[in-house]
CSV table of C-alpha atoms in Angstrom, one decimal:
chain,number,residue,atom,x,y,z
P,1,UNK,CA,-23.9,14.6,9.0
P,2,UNK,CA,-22.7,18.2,8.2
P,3,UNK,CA,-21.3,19.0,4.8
P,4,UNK,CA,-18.3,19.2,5.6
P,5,UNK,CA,-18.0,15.7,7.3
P,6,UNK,CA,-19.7,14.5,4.3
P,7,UNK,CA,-17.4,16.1,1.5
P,8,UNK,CA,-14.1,15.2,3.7
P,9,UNK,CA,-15.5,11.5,3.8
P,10,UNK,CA,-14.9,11.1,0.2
P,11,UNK,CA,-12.2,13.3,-0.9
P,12,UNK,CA,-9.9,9.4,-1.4
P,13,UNK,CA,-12.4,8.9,-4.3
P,14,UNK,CA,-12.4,12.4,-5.8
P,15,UNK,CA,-10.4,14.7,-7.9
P,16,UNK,CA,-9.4,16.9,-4.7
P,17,UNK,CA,-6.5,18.6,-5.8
P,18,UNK,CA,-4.6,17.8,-2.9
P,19,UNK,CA,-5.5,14.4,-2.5
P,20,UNK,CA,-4.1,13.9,-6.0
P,21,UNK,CA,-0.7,15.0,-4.9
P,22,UNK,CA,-1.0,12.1,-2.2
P,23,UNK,CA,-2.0,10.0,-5.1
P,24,UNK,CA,1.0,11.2,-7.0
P,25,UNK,CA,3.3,10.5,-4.5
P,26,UNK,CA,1.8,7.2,-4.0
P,27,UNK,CA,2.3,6.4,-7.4
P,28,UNK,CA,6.1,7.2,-7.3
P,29,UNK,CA,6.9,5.1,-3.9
P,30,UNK,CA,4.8,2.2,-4.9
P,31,UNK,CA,7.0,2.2,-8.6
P,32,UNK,CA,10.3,2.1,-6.6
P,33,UNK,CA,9.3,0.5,-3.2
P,34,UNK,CA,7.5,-2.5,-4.9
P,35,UNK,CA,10.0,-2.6,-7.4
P,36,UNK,CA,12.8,-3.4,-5.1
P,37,UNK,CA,10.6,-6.1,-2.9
P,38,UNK,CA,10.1,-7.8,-6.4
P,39,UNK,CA,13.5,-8.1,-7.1
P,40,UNK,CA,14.5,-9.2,-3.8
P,41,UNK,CA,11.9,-11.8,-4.3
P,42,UNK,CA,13.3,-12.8,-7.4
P,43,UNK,CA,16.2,-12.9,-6.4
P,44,UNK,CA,15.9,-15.4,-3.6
P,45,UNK,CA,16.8,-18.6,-4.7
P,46,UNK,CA,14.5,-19.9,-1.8
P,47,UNK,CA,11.3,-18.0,-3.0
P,48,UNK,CA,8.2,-19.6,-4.5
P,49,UNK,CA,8.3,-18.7,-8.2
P,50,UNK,CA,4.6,-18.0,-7.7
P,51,UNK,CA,5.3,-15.4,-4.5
P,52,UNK,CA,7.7,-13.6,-6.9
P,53,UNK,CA,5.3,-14.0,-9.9
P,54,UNK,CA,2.1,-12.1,-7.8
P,55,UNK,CA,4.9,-9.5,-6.5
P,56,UNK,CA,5.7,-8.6,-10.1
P,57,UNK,CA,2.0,-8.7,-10.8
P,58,UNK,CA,1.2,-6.3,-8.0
P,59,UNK,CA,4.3,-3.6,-8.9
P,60,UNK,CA,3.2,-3.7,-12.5
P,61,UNK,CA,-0.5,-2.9,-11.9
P,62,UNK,CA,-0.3,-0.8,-8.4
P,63,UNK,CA,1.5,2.6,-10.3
P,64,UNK,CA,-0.6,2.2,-13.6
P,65,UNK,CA,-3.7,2.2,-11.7
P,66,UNK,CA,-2.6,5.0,-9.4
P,67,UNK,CA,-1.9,7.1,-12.0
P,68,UNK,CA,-5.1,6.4,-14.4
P,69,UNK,CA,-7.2,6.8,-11.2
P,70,UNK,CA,-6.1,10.6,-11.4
P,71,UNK,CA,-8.3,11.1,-14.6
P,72,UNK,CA,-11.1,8.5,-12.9
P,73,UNK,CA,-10.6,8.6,-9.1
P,74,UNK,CA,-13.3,6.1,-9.2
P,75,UNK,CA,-10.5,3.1,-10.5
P,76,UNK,CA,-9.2,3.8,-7.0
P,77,UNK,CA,-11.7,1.1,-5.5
P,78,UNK,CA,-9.7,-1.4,-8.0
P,79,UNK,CA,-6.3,-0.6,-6.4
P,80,UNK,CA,-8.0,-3.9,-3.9
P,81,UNK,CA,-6.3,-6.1,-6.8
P,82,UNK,CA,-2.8,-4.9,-6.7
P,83,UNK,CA,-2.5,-5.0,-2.8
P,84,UNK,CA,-4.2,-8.3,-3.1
P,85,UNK,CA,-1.2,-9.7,-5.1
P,86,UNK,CA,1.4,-7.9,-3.3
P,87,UNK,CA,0.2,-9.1,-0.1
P,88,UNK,CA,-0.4,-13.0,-1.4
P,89,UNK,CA,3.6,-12.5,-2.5
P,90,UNK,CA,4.8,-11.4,0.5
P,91,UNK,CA,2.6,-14.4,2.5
P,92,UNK,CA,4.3,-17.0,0.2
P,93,UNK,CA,8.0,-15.5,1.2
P,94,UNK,CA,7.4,-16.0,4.5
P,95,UNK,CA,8.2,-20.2,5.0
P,96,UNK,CA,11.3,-19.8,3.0
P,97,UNK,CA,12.6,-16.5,4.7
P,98,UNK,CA,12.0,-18.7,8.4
P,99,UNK,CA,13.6,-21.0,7.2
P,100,UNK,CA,16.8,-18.8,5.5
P,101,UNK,CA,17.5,-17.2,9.3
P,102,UNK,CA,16.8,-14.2,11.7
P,103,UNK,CA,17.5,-11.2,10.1
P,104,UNK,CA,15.4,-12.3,6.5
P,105,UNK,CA,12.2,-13.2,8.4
P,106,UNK,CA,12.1,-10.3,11.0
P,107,UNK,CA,12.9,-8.5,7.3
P,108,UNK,CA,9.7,-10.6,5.5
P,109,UNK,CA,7.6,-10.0,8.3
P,110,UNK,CA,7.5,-6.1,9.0
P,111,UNK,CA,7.5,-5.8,4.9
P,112,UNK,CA,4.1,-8.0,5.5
P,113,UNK,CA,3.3,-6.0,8.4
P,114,UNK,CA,3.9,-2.6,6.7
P,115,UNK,CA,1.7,-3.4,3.5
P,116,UNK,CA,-1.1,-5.3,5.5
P,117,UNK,CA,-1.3,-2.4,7.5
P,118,UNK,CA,-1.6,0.1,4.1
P,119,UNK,CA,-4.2,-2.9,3.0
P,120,UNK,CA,-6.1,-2.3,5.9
P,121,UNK,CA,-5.7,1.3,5.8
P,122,UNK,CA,-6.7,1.4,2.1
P,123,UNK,CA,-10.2,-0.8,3.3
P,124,UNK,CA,-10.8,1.6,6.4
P,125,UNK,CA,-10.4,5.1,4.8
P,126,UNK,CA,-10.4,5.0,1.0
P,127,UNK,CA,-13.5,2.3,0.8
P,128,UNK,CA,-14.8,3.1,4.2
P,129,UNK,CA,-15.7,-0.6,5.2
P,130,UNK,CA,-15.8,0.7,8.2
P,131,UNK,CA,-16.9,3.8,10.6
P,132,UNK,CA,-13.7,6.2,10.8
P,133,UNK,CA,-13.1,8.6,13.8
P,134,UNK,CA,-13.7,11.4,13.6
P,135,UNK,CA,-10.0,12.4,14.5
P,136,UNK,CA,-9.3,10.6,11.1
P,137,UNK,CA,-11.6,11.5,8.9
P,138,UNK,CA,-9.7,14.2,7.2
P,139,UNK,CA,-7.2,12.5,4.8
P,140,UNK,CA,-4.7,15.4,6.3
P,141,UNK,CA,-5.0,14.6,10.1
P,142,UNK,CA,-2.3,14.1,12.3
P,143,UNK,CA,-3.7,10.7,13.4
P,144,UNK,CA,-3.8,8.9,9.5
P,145,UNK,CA,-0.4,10.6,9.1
P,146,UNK,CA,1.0,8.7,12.1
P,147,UNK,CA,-0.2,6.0,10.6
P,148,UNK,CA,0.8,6.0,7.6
P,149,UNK,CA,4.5,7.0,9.0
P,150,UNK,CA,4.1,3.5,10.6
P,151,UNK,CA,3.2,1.9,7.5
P,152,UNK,CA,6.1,3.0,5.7
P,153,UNK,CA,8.9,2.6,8.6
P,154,UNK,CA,7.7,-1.3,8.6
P,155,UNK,CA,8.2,-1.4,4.8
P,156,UNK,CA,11.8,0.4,4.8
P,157,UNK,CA,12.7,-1.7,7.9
P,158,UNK,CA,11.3,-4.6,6.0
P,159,UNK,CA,13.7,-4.2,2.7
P,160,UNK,CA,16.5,-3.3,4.6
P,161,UNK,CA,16.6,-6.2,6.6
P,162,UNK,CA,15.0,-8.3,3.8
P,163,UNK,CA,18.0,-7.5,1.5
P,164,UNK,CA,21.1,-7.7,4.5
P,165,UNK,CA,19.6,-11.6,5.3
């Protein structure tokens, strides 16, 4: 592997001053974006108290985590436990929103789609569990930035339709 495959590979777990700014930004979305899915949780007569409680959970550790992770990029591996929460929320919406009509599920299900995709995301390229093209290695590529352009048009989509249902 050259050095500079090998240095790119784990820029998501370092002090990189440019992957920082992504983490940053990260930090900012996820304290607004999540925000607002907890609150239209929790504001659904129909959800599961416990889907609601594990969204809140998930908002209030995902930015705190972010953030320290900037002084200990290592705590980044931990960030598993917030998108575990936020992800076991949004499952648990799911029944209810079926069962409340069109536009709300088709609203639940791409916000479950976006953020399984950022899960799975997270898993391939920040904890590398598994091999990454090289087309993607680089945390700046074209390719991770189309996905990650998906990612956040299924979460926006998701909301918007989420909170008209």
């Amino acid at each position: 592997m050259s050095a500079v495959r090998a240095s790119a590979m784990r820029i998501e777990l370092s002090a990189n001053a440019r992957f920082t700014g992504r983490v940053r930004r990260l930090a900012g979305v996820a304290a607004v974006a999540l925000g607002v899915v907890w609150w239209l949780a929790a504001t659904d007569a129909a959800a599961p108290r416990w889907a609601a409680t594990a969204l809140l959970m998930g908002w209030w550790s995902m930015t705190p985590l972010l953030m320290m992770s900037l002084l200990r990029p290592s705590l980044r591996l931990l960030l598993v436990v917030p998108s575990t929460l936020v992800t076991l929320g949004l499952l648990g919406m799911l029944p209810g929103a079926f069962a409340a009509g069109e536009l709300a599920a088709v609203g639940w299900a791409s916000l479950f789609a976006g953020i399984v995709l950022g899960d799975l995301l997270g898993l391939w390229f920040w904890l590398r569990l598994a091999p990454v093209p090289a087309a993607l290695e680089h945390p700046f590529s074209r390719g991770r930035w189309a996905l990650i352009v998906v990612h956040v048009a299924c979460i926006l989509v998701g909301i918007a339709l989420a909170a008209l249902g």
